[in-house]
Short mmCIF file of C-alpha atoms in Angstrom, two decimals:
data_model
loop_
_atom_site.label_atom_id
_atom_site.label_comp_id
_atom_site.label_asym_id
_atom_site.label_seq_id
_atom_site.Cartn_x
_atom_site.Cartn_y
_atom_site.Cartn_z
CA MET P 928 0.00 0.00 0.00
CA PHE P 929 2.85 2.41 0.89
CA GLY P 930 4.30 1.93 -2.54
CA ASN P 931 1.04 2.56 -4.34
CA VAL P 932 0.36 5.80 -2.46
CA MET P 933 3.89 7.04 -3.10
CA LEU P 934 3.74 5.97 -6.73
CA ALA P 935 0.40 7.72 -7.31
CA THR P 936 1.74 10.91 -5.72
CA LEU P 937 4.88 10.88 -7.84
CA LEU P 938 2.89 10.23 -11.03
CA LEU P 939 0.58 13.11 -10.14
CA ALA P 940 3.66 15.27 -9.57
CA LEU P 941 4.89 14.74 -13.13
CA PRO P 942 2.87 17.69 -14.56
CA VAL P 943 4.28 19.82 -11.75
CA CYS P 944 7.79 18.82 -12.83
CA LEU P 945 6.91 19.82 -16.39
CA ARG P 946 5.48 23.21 -15.42
CA PHE P 947 8.07 24.01 -12.73
CA PRO P 948 11.32 22.34 -13.78
CA PHE P 949 13.16 23.36 -10.61
CA ILE P 950 10.73 21.25 -8.57
CA GLY P 951 11.42 18.44 -11.01
CA PHE P 952 15.13 18.63 -10.23
CA LEU P 953 14.32 18.75 -6.54
CA LEU P 954 12.21 15.59 -6.79
CA TYR P 955 14.89 13.95 -8.90
CA CYS P 956 17.45 14.57 -6.13
CA TRP P 957 14.93 13.42 -3.52
CA PHE P 958 14.36 10.25 -5.50
CA ASP P 959 18.10 9.75 -5.76
CA LEU P 960 18.63 10.03 -2.00
CA ALA P 961 15.47 8.44 -0.60
CA ALA P 962 15.25 5.66 -3.21
CA PRO P 963 11.50 5.13 -2.67
CA HIS P 964 11.34 2.75 -5.63
CA VAL P 965 13.50 0.30 -3.69
CA VAL P 966 12.21 0.97 -0.20
CA PHE P 967 8.49 1.08 -0.82
CA TRP P 968 7.64 -0.84 -3.93
CA ASN P 969 9.98 -3.61 -4.86
CA SER P 970 7.38 -5.08 -7.17
CA LEU P 971 7.27 -1.93 -9.28
CA GLU P 972 10.96 -1.54 -9.91
CA PHE P 973 10.30 -2.02 -13.61
CA LEU P 974 8.70 1.41 -13.76
CA PRO P 975 11.47 3.92 -14.56
CA LEU P 976 10.00 6.63 -12.36
CA ALA P 977 13.26 8.58 -11.94
CA GLN P 978 13.58 8.56 -15.71
CA LEU P 979 10.01 9.83 -16.07
CA ILE P 980 10.69 12.65 -13.60
CA GLY P 981 13.90 13.45 -15.47
CA VAL P 982 12.20 13.54 -18.88
CA ALA P 983 9.31 15.70 -17.60
CA THR P 984 11.79 18.07 -15.96
CA LEU P 985 13.98 18.41 -19.05
CA ALA P 986 10.90 19.02 -21.18
CA GLY P 987 9.89 21.69 -18.66
CA VAL P 988 13.32 23.29 -18.95
CA PHE P 989 12.86 23.77 -22.69
CA VAL P 990 9.19 24.79 -22.56
CA TYR P 991 8.60 26.67 -19.32
CA TRP P 992 11.94 27.82 -17.96
CA ARG P 993 11.54 31.51 -17.29
CA GLY P 994 13.74 33.91 -15.45
CA PRO P 995 17.48 34.37 -15.38
CA ARG P 996 19.95 31.65 -16.22
CA MET P 997 22.97 31.75 -13.96
CA ILE P 998 25.92 29.88 -15.37
CA ASN P 999 28.33 30.14 -12.48
CA ALA P 1000 31.76 28.67 -11.81
CA PHE P 1001 30.19 25.53 -10.35
CA THR P 1002 28.33 24.82 -13.60
CA VAL P 1003 31.48 25.28 -15.64
CA LEU P 1004 33.67 23.18 -13.33
CA LEU P 1005 31.08 20.42 -13.11
CA LEU P 1006 30.65 20.27 -16.88
CA MET P 1007 34.43 20.21 -17.29
CA TYR P 1008 34.51 17.32 -14.84
CA VAL P 1009 31.77 15.53 -16.83
CA VAL P 1010 33.80 15.93 -20.02
CA TRP P 1011 36.94 14.72 -18.25
CA PHE P 1012 35.39 11.60 -16.70
CA THR P 1013 33.85 10.77 -20.08
CA ILE P 1014 37.34 10.89 -21.62
CA THR P 1015 38.76 8.65 -18.88
CA TYR P 1016 35.77 6.33 -19.28
CA PHE P 1017 36.85 5.52 -22.83
CA GLN P 1018 40.28 4.55 -21.52
CA ALA P 1019 39.04 2.79 -18.38
CA PHE P 1020 41.10 -0.15 -17.13
CA VAL P 1021 37.92 -2.06 -16.18
CA PRO P 1022 35.49 -1.15 -18.99
CA ASP P 1023 32.49 -3.23 -17.90
CA ALA P 1024 32.35 -1.92 -14.35
CA ALA P 1025 33.26 1.57 -15.57
CA GLN P 1026 30.24 1.65 -17.86
CA PHE P 1027 27.86 1.16 -14.93
CA LYS P 1028 29.50 3.89 -12.89
CA TRP P 1029 29.74 6.30 -15.83
CA ASP P 1030 26.07 5.79 -16.55
CA ARG P 1031 25.18 6.52 -12.92
CA SER P 1032 27.48 9.53 -12.78
CA MET P 1033 25.95 11.04 -15.90
CA LYS P 1034 22.51 10.68 -14.33
CA VAL P 1035 23.81 12.56 -11.29
CA PHE P 1036 26.09 15.26 -12.70
CA VAL P 1037 24.24 16.49 -15.79
CA PRO P 1038 20.98 17.24 -13.91
CA LEU P 1039 23.08 18.88 -11.16
CA ALA P 1040 24.77 21.14 -13.72
CA ILE P 1041 21.41 22.25 -15.13
CA MET P 1042 19.96 22.63 -11.65
CA SER P 1043 22.88 24.86 -10.64
CA MET P 1044 21.85 27.31 -13.37
CA MET P 1045 18.39 27.54 -11.84
CA LEU P 1046 19.56 28.23 -8.28
CA THR P 1047 19.07 31.95 -8.64
CA THR P 1048 17.29 32.78 -5.42
CA ARG P 1049 17.57 32.25 -1.70
CA ALA P 1050 14.20 30.48 -1.71
CA ARG P 1051 15.49 27.86 -4.14
CA ILE P 1052 18.72 27.30 -2.19
CA GLU P 1053 16.65 26.74 0.92
CA LEU P 1054 14.37 24.30 -0.90
CA VAL P 1055 17.43 22.22 -1.81
CA MET P 1056 18.47 22.30 1.84
CA TRP P 1057 14.98 21.30 2.97
CA MET P 1058 15.06 18.39 0.57
CA LEU P 1059 18.37 17.19 1.97
CA VAL P 1060 17.29 17.64 5.59
CA GLY P 1061 13.90 16.02 4.93
CA VAL P 1062 15.38 12.89 3.43
CA ILE P 1063 18.00 12.59 6.15
CA THR P 1064 15.52 13.26 8.94
CA ALA P 1065 13.17 10.54 7.70
CA SER P 1066 15.98 8.01 7.97
CA ALA P 1067 17.50 9.58 11.10
CA ILE P 1068 14.27 9.27 13.11
CA ARG P 1069 14.24 5.57 12.35
CA GLY P 1070 17.94 5.34 13.24
CA ALA P 1071 17.48 7.29 16.47
CA ALA P 1072 14.58 5.04 17.50
CA LEU P 1073 16.63 1.92 16.82
CA THR P 1074 19.57 3.40 18.74
CA LEU P 1075 17.47 4.33 21.76
CA ILE P 1076 15.63 0.99 21.85
CA TRP P 1077 18.32 -1.51 20.84
CA GLY P 1078 21.51 0.48 21.25
CA GLY P 1079 22.13 0.88 17.54
CA GLY P 1080 24.91 -0.82 15.65
CA GLY P 1081 26.55 -0.74 12.27
CA LEU P 1082 24.18 -3.32 10.80
CA VAL P 1083 21.04 -1.81 12.32
CA VAL P 1084 21.29 1.94 11.80
CA ILE P 1085 21.83 2.39 8.07
CA GLY P 1086 20.28 4.46 5.31
CA PRO P 1087 17.39 3.30 3.12
CA LEU P 1088 18.30 -0.04 1.59
CA GLY P 1089 19.27 0.29 -2.04
CA SER P 1090 19.85 4.03 -1.83
CA PHE P 1091 23.15 5.88 -2.06
CA ILE P 1092 23.14 6.41 1.70
CA GLU P 1093 22.67 2.76 2.61
CA ASP P 1094 26.21 2.35 3.94
CA ARG P 1095 26.49 3.39 7.59
CA ASN P 1096 29.58 5.55 7.07
CA VAL P 1097 27.97 7.41 4.19
CA PHE P 1098 24.76 7.69 6.20
CA ALA P 1099 26.63 9.10 9.21
CA THR P 1100 28.47 11.64 7.06
CA VAL P 1101 25.27 12.85 5.41
CA MET P 1102 23.54 13.08 8.77
CA VAL P 1103 26.34 15.24 10.19
CA MET P 1104 26.04 17.46 7.12
CA ALA P 1105 22.33 17.83 7.84
CA ILE P 1106 22.78 19.05 11.45
CA PRO P 1107 23.79 22.68 10.64
CA LEU P 1108 21.32 22.76 7.77
CA ALA P 1109 18.44 21.77 10.06
CA ILE P 1110 19.40 24.40 12.64
CA TYR P 1111 19.52 27.13 9.98
CA LEU P 1112 16.28 26.10 8.29
CA GLY P 1113 14.42 25.88 11.58
CA ALA P 1114 15.63 29.31 12.66
CA HIS P 1115 15.85 31.42 9.48
CA SER P 1116 14.24 29.72 6.48
CA LEU P 1117 11.79 31.59 4.26
CA HIS P 1118 9.75 28.40 4.06
CA ARG P 1119 9.21 27.96 7.79
CA PRO P 1120 5.61 26.99 8.52
CA LYS P 1121 5.50 28.85 11.87
CA ALA P 1122 8.17 30.27 14.14
CA GLY P 1123 7.35 27.78 16.92
CA ILE P 1124 7.55 24.77 14.62
CA GLY P 1125 10.74 26.19 13.14
CA ARG P 1126 12.36 26.40 16.59
CA LEU P 1127 11.20 22.86 17.30
CA ILE P 1128 12.83 21.66 14.08
CA ALA P 1129 16.04 23.55 14.93
CA ILE P 1130 16.27 21.76 18.30
CA VAL P 1131 14.72 18.32 17.86
CA VAL P 1132 16.04 17.33 14.43
CA PRO P 1133 19.74 17.89 15.25
CA LEU P 1134 19.34 15.95 18.50
CA LEU P 1135 17.70 13.01 16.72
CA ILE P 1136 20.39 13.09 14.06
CA LEU P 1137 23.09 13.14 16.73
CA VAL P 1138 21.59 10.04 18.35
CA ALA P 1139 21.38 8.30 14.96
CA VAL P 1140 25.00 9.20 14.15
CA VAL P 1141 26.08 7.55 17.39
CA GLY P 1142 23.90 4.58 16.48
CA THR P 1143 25.74 4.01 13.22
CA PHE P 1144 29.00 3.29 15.14
CA SER P 1145 30.79 5.09 12.32
CA ARG P 1146 34.21 6.51 13.16
CA GLY P 1147 34.05 8.71 10.08
CA GLY P 1148 30.82 10.14 11.50
CA LEU P 1149 32.59 10.97 14.77
CA LEU P 1150 35.39 12.72 12.88
CA ALA P 1151 32.83 14.68 10.87
CA LEU P 1152 31.11 15.67 14.12
CA ALA P 1153 34.42 16.84 15.56
CA ALA P 1154 35.16 18.83 12.38
CA VAL P 1155 31.74 20.48 12.51
CA GLY P 1156 32.15 21.32 16.21
CA LEU P 1157 35.60 22.87 15.76
CA THR P 1158 34.58 24.81 12.64
CA ALA P 1159 31.45 26.08 14.38
CA VAL P 1160 33.56 27.41 17.26
CA ALA P 1161 36.08 28.97 14.87
CA PHE P 1162 33.59 30.73 12.58
CA SER P 1163 30.66 31.49 14.85
CA ARG P 1164 29.92 34.99 16.07
CA HIS P 1165 29.02 33.50 19.47
CA LYS P 1166 32.16 31.49 20.05
CA PHE P 1167 31.75 31.05 23.79
CA VAL P 1168 28.15 29.79 23.57
CA ILE P 1169 29.02 27.40 20.75
CA ALA P 1170 32.13 26.16 22.57
CA VAL P 1171 30.12 25.45 25.74
CA THR P 1172 27.42 23.68 23.67
CA VAL P 1173 30.03 21.52 21.94
CA VAL P 1174 31.65 20.58 25.26
CA ILE P 1175 28.26 19.71 26.81
CA ALA P 1176 27.36 17.61 23.76
CA ALA P 1177 30.71 15.80 23.94
CA VAL P 1178 30.30 15.06 27.66
CA ALA P 1179 26.72 13.88 27.12
CA LEU P 1180 27.92 11.67 24.28
CA ILE P 1181 30.55 9.98 26.42
CA ARG P 1182 28.16 9.70 29.37
CA PHE P 1183 25.19 8.20 27.54
CA ALA P 1184 26.73 6.36 24.59
CA PRO P 1185 26.81 2.55 24.80
CA GLU P 1186 30.04 0.87 25.95
CA SER P 1187 30.42 -0.83 22.58
CA TRP P 1188 30.37 2.55 20.84
CA ILE P 1189 33.12 3.94 23.07
CA GLU P 1190 35.19 0.79 22.48
CA ARG P 1191 34.80 1.11 18.72
CA MET P 1192 35.68 4.79 18.71
CA GLY P 1193 38.74 3.95 20.82
CA THR P 1194 40.10 1.84 17.98
CA THR P 1195 40.49 4.99 15.84
CA ALA P 1196 43.82 5.75 17.54
CA GLU P 1197 45.00 2.12 17.28
CA TYR P 1198 44.37 1.82 13.57
CA LYS P 1199 47.27 -0.59 12.98
CA ALA P 1200 45.45 -3.30 14.93
CA ASP P 1201 42.21 -2.72 13.04
CA ALA P 1202 41.64 -4.61 9.79
CA SER P 1203 39.12 -2.07 8.49
CA ALA P 1204 41.49 0.86 8.99
CA MET P 1205 44.40 -1.05 7.45
CA GLY P 1206 42.20 -1.91 4.47
CA ARG P 1207 41.62 1.79 3.93
CA ILE P 1208 45.33 2.52 4.05
CA LYS P 1209 45.96 -0.26 1.52
CA SER P 1210 43.34 1.25 -0.78
CA TRP P 1211 44.85 4.70 -0.51
CA THR P 1212 48.34 3.33 -1.19
CA PHE P 1213 46.93 1.59 -4.27
CA ALA P 1214 45.45 4.90 -5.45
CA VAL P 1215 48.70 6.82 -4.97
CA ASN P 1216 50.76 4.15 -6.72
CA LEU P 1217 48.30 4.03 -9.61
CA VAL P 1218 48.44 7.79 -10.11
CA ARG P 1219 52.24 7.74 -10.03
CA GLU P 1220 52.19 5.35 -12.97
CA HIS P 1221 49.10 6.79 -14.70
CA PRO P 1222 48.67 10.48 -13.85
CA LEU P 1223 45.52 10.66 -15.99
CA GLY P 1224 43.79 8.02 -13.87
CA GLY P 1225 42.49 4.57 -14.53
CA GLY P 1226 38.87 5.43 -15.25
CA PHE P 1227 35.79 4.54 -13.27
CA ALA P 1228 35.83 1.43 -11.07
CA VAL P 1229 39.61 1.12 -11.21
CA PHE P 1230 39.52 -0.15 -7.63
CA HIS P 1231 38.25 -3.45 -9.02
CA LEU P 1232 41.94 -4.04 -9.72
CA ASN P 1233 42.77 -3.62 -6.04
CA HIS P 1234 42.55 -7.34 -5.40
CA VAL P 1235 42.38 -8.70 -1.90
CA GLU P 1236 41.96 -12.15 -0.47
CA ASP P 1237 40.22 -12.71 2.83
CA ALA P 1238 41.09 -15.26 5.51
CA VAL P 1239 38.92 -17.94 3.87
CA GLY P 1240 40.59 -17.36 0.51
CA THR P 1241 37.72 -15.61 -1.22
CA GLU P 1242 38.92 -13.06 -3.74
CA GLY P 1243 37.48 -9.60 -3.87
CA TYR P 1244 38.55 -5.99 -4.17
CA LEU P 1245 39.00 -3.15 -1.73
CA ASP P 1246 36.91 -0.07 -2.39
CA ALA P 1247 38.33 3.46 -2.30
CA HIS P 1248 36.96 4.37 1.15
CA SER P 1249 37.64 8.04 0.48
CA TRP P 1250 36.25 10.58 -1.97
CA PHE P 1251 39.70 12.04 -2.41
CA PHE P 1252 41.51 8.83 -3.29
CA GLU P 1253 38.53 7.55 -5.29
CA ILE P 1254 38.64 10.55 -7.62
CA LEU P 1255 42.45 10.65 -7.61
CA ALA P 1256 42.74 7.03 -8.79
CA GLU P 1257 39.78 7.07 -11.18
CA GLN P 1258 40.09 10.52 -12.75
CA GLY P 1259 43.78 11.19 -12.21
CA ILE P 1260 45.32 14.55 -11.41
CA PRO P 1261 43.07 16.63 -13.73
CA GLY P 1262 39.96 15.08 -12.15
CA ILE P 1263 41.02 15.70 -8.58
CA VAL P 1264 42.06 19.27 -9.44
CA LEU P 1265 38.58 19.95 -10.84
CA VAL P 1266 36.80 18.43 -7.84
CA LEU P 1267 39.08 20.23 -5.37
CA ALA P 1268 38.38 23.44 -7.26
CA ILE P 1269 34.68 22.81 -6.65
CA PHE P 1270 35.01 21.97 -2.95
CA LEU P 1271 37.67 24.51 -2.00
CA GLY P 1272 36.08 27.09 -4.28
CA ALA P 1273 32.83 26.58 -2.38
CA LEU P 1274 34.60 27.09 0.96
CA TYR P 1275 36.34 30.23 -0.31
CA ARG P 1276 33.11 31.68 -1.63
CA LEU P 1277 31.30 30.97 1.61
CA TYR P 1278 34.10 32.66 3.53
CA ARG P 1279 33.78 35.69 1.23
CA VAL P 1280 30.02 35.83 1.78
CA MET P 1281 30.58 35.72 5.54
CA ARG P 1282 32.97 38.68 5.24
CA LEU P 1283 30.65 40.62 2.94
CA SER P 1284 27.66 40.07 5.20
CA ARG P 1285 29.45 41.67 8.16
CA ALA P 1286 29.38 45.06 6.51
CA SER P 1287 25.76 44.97 5.40
CA PRO P 1288 22.75 44.33 7.66
CA GLU P 1289 20.71 43.46 4.55
CA LEU P 1290 22.97 40.46 4.02
CA LYS P 1291 22.60 39.07 7.53
CA TRP P 1292 20.63 36.11 6.18
CA ALA P 1293 23.43 35.42 3.68
CA GLY P 1294 26.00 35.37 6.48
CA SER P 1295 23.99 32.82 8.45
CA LEU P 1296 23.40 30.73 5.35
CA ALA P 1297 27.09 30.87 4.41
CA ARG P 1298 28.17 29.75 7.90
CA THR P 1299 25.68 26.87 7.73
CA LEU P 1300 26.85 25.73 4.31
CA PHE P 1301 30.48 26.09 5.41
CA LEU P 1302 29.86 23.67 8.30
CA ALA P 1303 28.04 21.22 6.03
CA GLN P 1304 30.84 21.37 3.47
CA CYS P 1305 33.45 20.75 6.20
CA ALA P 1306 31.40 17.78 7.45
CA MET P 1307 31.24 16.34 3.94
CA MET P 1308 34.93 16.82 3.26
CA SER P 1309 36.10 15.44 6.62
CA GLY P 1310 33.61 12.59 7.10
CA GLY P 1311 33.63 11.80 3.40
CA PHE P 1312 37.40 11.46 3.45
CA PHE P 1313 36.82 7.97 4.83
CA VAL P 1314 34.05 6.91 2.44
CA GLY P 1315 33.91 6.72 -1.32
CA ILE P 1316 31.25 9.30 -2.08
CA GLY P 1317 32.96 10.95 -5.03
CA SER P 1318 30.14 10.27 -7.48
CA TYR P 1319 27.13 10.86 -5.24
CA SER P 1320 24.78 13.79 -5.73
CA PHE P 1321 24.66 15.01 -2.13
CA THR P 1322 28.45 15.41 -2.15
CA TYR P 1323 28.05 18.28 -4.61
CA LEU P 1324 24.72 19.74 -3.46
CA VAL P 1325 26.24 21.91 -0.74
CA SER P 1326 28.95 23.20 -3.09
CA MET P 1327 26.26 24.02 -5.63
CA CYS P 1328 24.35 26.07 -3.05
CA ALA P 1329 27.59 27.80 -1.99
CA PHE P 1330 28.49 28.95 -5.50
CA SER P 1331 24.94 30.16 -6.13
CA LEU P 1332 24.79 32.05 -2.84
CA TYR P 1333 28.00 33.85 -3.72
CA VAL P 1334 26.63 34.94 -7.10
CA ILE P 1335 23.36 36.09 -5.52
CA VAL P 1336 25.19 38.15 -2.92
CA ARG P 1337 27.72 39.61 -5.34
CA LYS P 1338 25.12 40.73 -7.89
CA PRO P 1339 23.93 44.19 -6.79
CA THR P 1340 20.44 43.65 -8.19
CA ALA P 1341 20.19 40.30 -6.52
CA VAL P 1342 20.82 41.53 -3.00
CA ALA P 1343 17.11 42.04 -2.64
CA ILE P 1344 16.34 38.47 -3.57
CA GLY P 1345 14.29 37.00 -0.84
CA GLU P 1346 14.77 40.01 1.39
CA PRO P 1347 12.50 43.05 1.26
CA VAL P 1348 14.67 46.14 1.05
CA ALA P 1349 13.82 49.82 1.00
CA SER P 1350 13.67 51.26 -2.50
CA ALA P 1351 14.45 54.79 -3.64
CA GLU P 1352 10.78 55.76 -3.30
CA GLY P 1353 10.85 54.86 0.37
CA ASP P 1354 8.54 51.99 -0.35
CA THR P 1355 9.29 48.30 0.06
CA ALA P 1356 10.72 46.75 -3.07
CA VAL P 1357 9.41 43.50 -4.47
CA PRO P 1358 10.99 40.52 -2.77
CA LEU P 1359 11.96 38.58 -5.86
CA ALA P 1360 11.75 35.27 -4.09
CA SER P 1361 9.53 35.67 -1.15
CA GLY P 1362 9.16 31.92 -0.87
CA GLY P 1363 5.95 32.15 1.04
CA ASP P 1364 7.19 34.59 3.65
CA ALA P 1365 5.60 37.58 2.03
CA ALA P 1366 3.58 37.91 -1.15
CA PRO P 1367 5.25 40.05 -3.81
CA ARG P 1368 3.88 43.57 -3.79
CA ARG P 1369 3.73 45.94 -6.71
CA PRO P 1370 6.06 48.85 -6.05
CA ARG P 1371 4.49 52.29 -6.23
CA ARG P 1372 5.56 54.04 -9.38
CA ASP P 1373 3.01 56.86 -9.54
CA ARG P 1374 2.32 59.74 -7.21
CA ARG P 1375 -0.56 62.15 -7.20
CA ASP P 1376 -0.33 65.93 -7.02
CA ARG P 1377 -2.67 68.14 -4.98
CA ARG P 1378 -5.39 67.88 -7.60
CA GLY P 1379 -5.14 64.13 -7.68
CA ARG P 1380 -3.48 64.02 -11.06
CA ALA P 1381 -0.89 61.37 -11.74
CA VAL P 1382 2.68 62.62 -11.66
CA ALA P 1383 5.45 60.63 -13.26
CA LEU P 1384 8.25 59.93 -10.80
CA GLU P 1385 11.00 59.53 -13.32
CA GLN P 1386 11.33 62.91 -14.96
CA ALA P 1387 14.17 64.49 -16.78
CA PRO P 1388 15.75 67.21 -14.65
CA GLY P 1389 14.05 70.49 -15.28
CA SER P 1390 11.17 69.08 -17.29
CA ARG P 1391 7.57 69.67 -16.21
CA ALA P 1392 5.32 66.76 -15.57
CA ARG P 1393 2.07 66.64 -17.49
CA ALA P 1394 -1.05 65.01 -16.24
CA MET N 192 6.90 -2.74 10.46
CA LEU N 193 6.33 0.21 12.78
CA THR N 194 9.63 1.84 11.83
CA HIS N 195 8.80 1.22 8.18
CA LEU N 196 5.43 2.93 8.66
CA PHE N 197 7.06 5.92 10.36
CA PHE N 198 9.67 6.08 7.65
CA PHE N 199 6.98 6.05 4.99
CA LEU N 200 4.89 8.71 6.74
CA ILE N 201 7.83 11.06 7.19
CA SER N 202 9.11 10.50 3.65
CA TYR N 203 5.65 11.09 2.27
CA PHE N 204 5.24 14.23 4.36
CA VAL N 205 8.61 15.49 3.12
CA LEU N 206 7.64 14.78 -0.47
CA LEU N 207 4.32 16.60 -0.20
CA THR N 208 5.87 19.51 1.66
CA LEU N 209 8.57 19.88 -0.97
CA ILE N 210 6.00 19.90 -3.76
CA VAL N 211 3.67 22.38 -2.01
CA TRP N 212 6.41 24.77 -0.85
CA GLY N 213 8.16 24.45 -4.18
CA VAL N 214 5.03 25.28 -6.20
CA LYS N 215 4.22 28.19 -3.90
CA ALA N 216 7.75 29.59 -4.15
CA GLU N 217 7.83 29.17 -7.92
CA ILE N 218 4.47 30.88 -8.39
CA ASP N 219 5.63 33.80 -6.22
CA GLN N 220 8.82 33.91 -8.23
CA GLU N 221 6.98 34.03 -11.54
CA LYS N 222 4.72 36.78 -10.24
CA ALA N 223 7.78 38.78 -9.22
CA TRP N 224 9.38 38.30 -12.65
CA LYS N 225 6.17 39.37 -14.39
CA LEU N 226 6.02 42.47 -12.22
CA GLU N 227 9.63 43.24 -13.04
CA GLU N 228 8.96 42.80 -16.74
CA SER N 229 5.90 45.05 -16.68
CA ASP N 230 7.79 47.65 -14.63
CA GLU N 231 10.61 47.57 -17.13
CA LYS N 232 8.16 48.05 -20.01
CA ARG N 233 6.51 50.92 -18.18
CA ARG N 234 9.88 52.55 -17.57
CA GLN N 235 10.71 52.22 -21.25
CA ARG N 236 7.35 53.71 -22.23
CA ALA N 237 7.87 56.57 -19.79
CA ALA N 238 11.31 57.26 -21.22
CA GLY N 239 9.86 57.25 -24.75
CA GLY N 240 7.10 59.60 -23.64
CA ARG N 241 9.61 62.09 -22.27
CA ARG N 242 11.43 62.19 -25.56
CA GLY N 243 8.06 62.66 -27.26
CA ARG N 244 7.09 65.53 -24.97
CA ALA N 245 10.43 67.23 -25.40
CA SER N 246 9.95 67.34 -29.16
CA ARG N 247 6.25 68.05 -29.19
CA SER N 248 5.18 70.98 -31.45
CA ALA N 249 3.03 73.93 -30.36
CA THR N 250 -0.12 72.41 -31.82
CA GLY N 251 0.42 69.28 -29.76
CA ALA N 252 1.23 67.07 -32.72
CA ARG N 253 3.22 64.09 -31.50
CA MET N 254 6.62 63.58 -32.96
CA THR N 255 9.38 61.16 -32.13
CA ALA N 256 12.81 62.26 -30.98
CA THR N 257 14.25 61.03 -34.28
CA ASP N 258 11.80 63.18 -36.26
CA ALA N 259 12.78 66.19 -34.20
CA GLU N 260 16.47 65.57 -34.79
CA GLU N 261 15.87 65.28 -38.52
CA GLY N 262 14.15 68.65 -38.51
CA LYS N 263 10.66 67.54 -39.46
CA GLY N 264 7.55 69.20 -38.04
CA ARG N 265 6.04 72.65 -37.88
CA ASP N 266 8.46 74.17 -35.33
CA ALA N 267 11.45 73.00 -37.27
CA ARG N 268 10.03 74.42 -40.48
CA ALA N 269 9.40 77.74 -38.71
CA ARG N 270 12.97 77.80 -37.37
CA ARG N 271 14.33 77.18 -40.84
CA ARG N 272 12.14 80.00 -42.21
CA ASP N 273 13.43 82.41 -39.51
CA VAL N 274 17.00 81.54 -40.32
CA ARG N 275 16.35 82.27 -43.98
#
């Protein structure tokens, strides 16, 4: 029944995707992360629903896309990366496996590149964030419940089966990314239902996510949490309050976390005795050696050549276990340079927005948003360093928002986007993307003289207005 | 089963919320763009009108700025006559 209801809703949403292509992209990303076709209706897997959403959205782009197109640095870098990984795909060392991954990557990166051109307003950036937080929260509530009832565990608290976030390390990383996003959206979003509910979201959702992160028993998740905590203290305007909150959270974590969790986290320092950690180091060594011999990379799925034999004698391969080494080995030095340009470029732009927002009270929202995205990006880069998430959509979503935010803030005409500002007439200008916070109002262009006759406001100096 | 039900309910709620908020935001956005477009057109018309008024002859006959520059119209003819 769940599947049928979800399926009917998504089919009914197809015209919406056609009419409003941005919502189509949003649903496409939601579909990618939540994987409802696997979770809710196994029997209907034959229906290419993601493909249908994609086709309707692309048709909408050509037919109904209105408004400005914003080709920013992210779009260019991402498209360059798409071209590069297509070149390496043709020279892949493991062609069969590479084809599958190339196909998946194209389905992720090309829609992201088009979507980045449509992220022209604060309201749209926040919708992307809501989508990410919504998907994560749905899984995190389940994870938190399982943690509180059964104490969690790496095989219990995982993402939706069959989705990109199924693996517990990936799931933990994404959840840590979602913590600052949830706090921002609950406190400042244009799409908040009510202030009280917003505050509730800002408090409850991060706590639930924190419990679920502990429940995953992921050491990468713990490192991501530490990175977020330290970055929050370093970049926050209320350093003391944030520092005290982080310390209280850390003490509470140690006090209430299960013994098994503390034992597992303790093995992080003694990595030489841990097979999992040593496996990662072997994978990274493989990647470095491969790039030394082949600086242009080995193409997608090159880690299939990283053979390993377990204790029983079964042959397999060790995965990358790091976005950095995954891209380095697969796409070579040009690929990693492009991806680092995206990630570090996003961090630089967010830092610039934080600096710009200090001088202007109108950009206060942008400063808060930039700090939030900065934390999420740090969480992704630190937690993701221990998981192979180089070709997943959520890895690039935060960077996409960061680049768009920078363009919005830098454009003088776009400062007003989403924020009502005083115009020259002393009236309130149209909020270009009110996003439900305030309906757009027509600015007053005409004034009346004493006799009630219309007087044009924009007159040439010295000319007399005529009624 | 219970966790699955909760997961479904929350996912479904998220999906519906995204669609509703998204449609609302997009409609507001389109309204704002339409307003901007109409304002821009009005500004252009107003600018054209000023040029028209500046070159209007004594009888009130409308004339474009280009016509005035080219010396067409009654005033221009009168000026030329005076010069002669």
